[in-house]
């Protein structure tokens, strides 16, 4: 099923790109640039999260689950990979919480959480890639 693997990789790339892009957007929004005239430029933060990042995450997980079921893949590396994916999901949820926090208190201090989440997201994504490429055949 090469098409399913291609779909999985495409959605994984979109999800990872969103996880890497969101911390900068969140930190920038908290930096005080909440001028109503600047809000009309670009895709609003919550829409980016709800309309791009979350569906990409769901399709990544769904296509990965289908790959697992179709290929019958198993092993210790899969448990490690799913743990890294769980960390990515946790980071995704925490980004959503930061977005909600900013909507209620625009001047919230979110720089440190953004740095921590960006680091955790990057490490988890790198672990997923490394585990997939280093898996035993």
XYZ file of C-alpha atoms in Angstrom:
137
model
C 0.000 0.000 0.000
C 2.422 2.698 -1.153
C -0.412 5.231 -1.513
C -1.314 4.862 2.172
C 2.302 5.354 3.169
C 2.456 8.456 0.955
C -0.699 9.868 2.558
C 0.732 9.151 6.010
C 4.026 10.884 5.229
C 2.294 13.896 3.651
C 0.063 14.469 6.669
C 2.984 13.872 9.037
C 4.961 16.592 7.249
C 2.056 19.027 7.512
C 1.551 18.233 11.193
C 5.256 18.587 12.001
C 5.437 21.866 10.086
C 2.500 23.169 12.114
C 4.131 22.030 15.369
C 7.302 23.889 14.401
C 5.437 27.012 13.230
C 2.940 27.392 16.087
C 5.408 28.384 18.853
C 6.624 31.378 16.878
C 3.084 32.477 16.090
C 1.964 32.048 19.686
C 4.972 33.913 21.090
C 4.549 36.645 18.483
C 0.882 37.070 19.332
C 1.742 37.359 23.026
C 4.371 39.969 22.237
C 1.718 42.646 22.251
C 1.095 42.807 18.505
C -2.642 42.408 18.972
C -3.520 45.536 17.027
C -6.903 45.013 15.338
C -5.463 46.143 12.008
C -2.800 43.399 12.110
C -5.299 40.647 12.879
C -6.629 40.637 9.343
C -3.269 39.673 7.876
C -2.516 36.014 7.438
C -4.402 33.080 8.843
C -5.548 33.645 12.441
C -3.798 31.486 14.996
C -6.843 29.532 16.124
C -7.925 28.809 12.549
C -4.438 27.548 11.693
C -4.597 25.253 14.697
C -8.178 24.054 14.101
C -8.239 23.864 10.304
C -4.709 22.709 9.482
C -2.760 21.328 12.432
C -5.510 19.286 14.083
C -6.841 17.602 10.910
C -3.255 16.843 9.851
C -2.630 15.232 13.253
C -5.826 13.181 13.044
C -5.137 12.010 9.474
C -1.528 11.181 10.413
C -2.669 9.043 13.316
C -5.480 7.406 11.326
C -3.268 6.559 8.339
C -0.525 5.322 10.679
C -3.040 3.077 12.408
C -4.171 1.705 9.043
C -0.541 1.075 8.068
C 0.000 -0.790 11.314
C -3.084 -2.941 10.735
C -2.383 -3.640 7.051
C 1.323 -4.401 7.451
C 1.007 -6.218 10.767
C 4.002 -4.329 12.086
C 5.106 -4.983 15.657
C 8.155 -4.804 17.839
C 9.801 -2.743 20.534
C 10.626 0.032 18.064
C 6.884 0.498 17.420
C 6.223 1.043 21.127
C 9.002 3.647 21.190
C 7.646 5.312 18.052
C 4.123 5.450 19.468
C 5.530 6.971 22.650
C 7.172 9.720 20.568
C 3.870 10.234 18.713
C 2.100 10.508 22.087
C 4.565 13.265 23.050
C 3.722 15.054 19.785
C 0.003 14.734 20.576
C 0.587 16.117 24.073
C 2.500 19.077 22.623
C -0.326 19.631 20.144
C -2.895 19.727 22.968
C -0.721 22.101 25.003
C -0.382 24.431 21.997
C -4.173 24.543 21.893
C -4.239 25.406 25.596
C -1.738 28.229 25.014
C -3.876 29.593 22.183
C -6.933 29.615 24.454
C -4.885 31.249 27.206
C -3.853 34.018 24.826
C -7.442 34.590 23.754
C -8.456 35.163 27.379
C -5.313 37.043 28.492
C -3.470 38.493 25.462
C -0.513 39.703 27.527
C 0.201 36.273 29.055
C 3.797 35.176 29.416
C 4.085 32.269 26.986
C 7.697 32.487 25.820
C 9.056 29.806 28.147
C 6.206 27.343 27.454
C 6.619 27.969 23.715
C 10.340 27.209 23.888
C 9.708 24.073 25.947
C 6.964 22.856 23.591
C 9.004 23.645 20.491
C 11.921 21.669 21.893
C 9.739 18.730 22.915
C 7.942 18.731 19.538
C 11.207 18.809 17.607
C 12.763 16.031 19.682
C 9.659 13.850 19.384
C 9.468 14.366 15.601
C 13.165 13.568 15.245
C 12.686 10.428 17.352
C 9.817 9.308 15.111
C 11.909 9.808 11.976
C 14.964 8.109 13.490
C 12.944 5.142 14.761
C 11.243 4.647 11.392
C 14.523 4.829 9.479
C 16.414 2.635 11.963
C 13.707 0.022 12.422
C 14.613 -3.594 11.832
C 13.334 -5.005 8.572
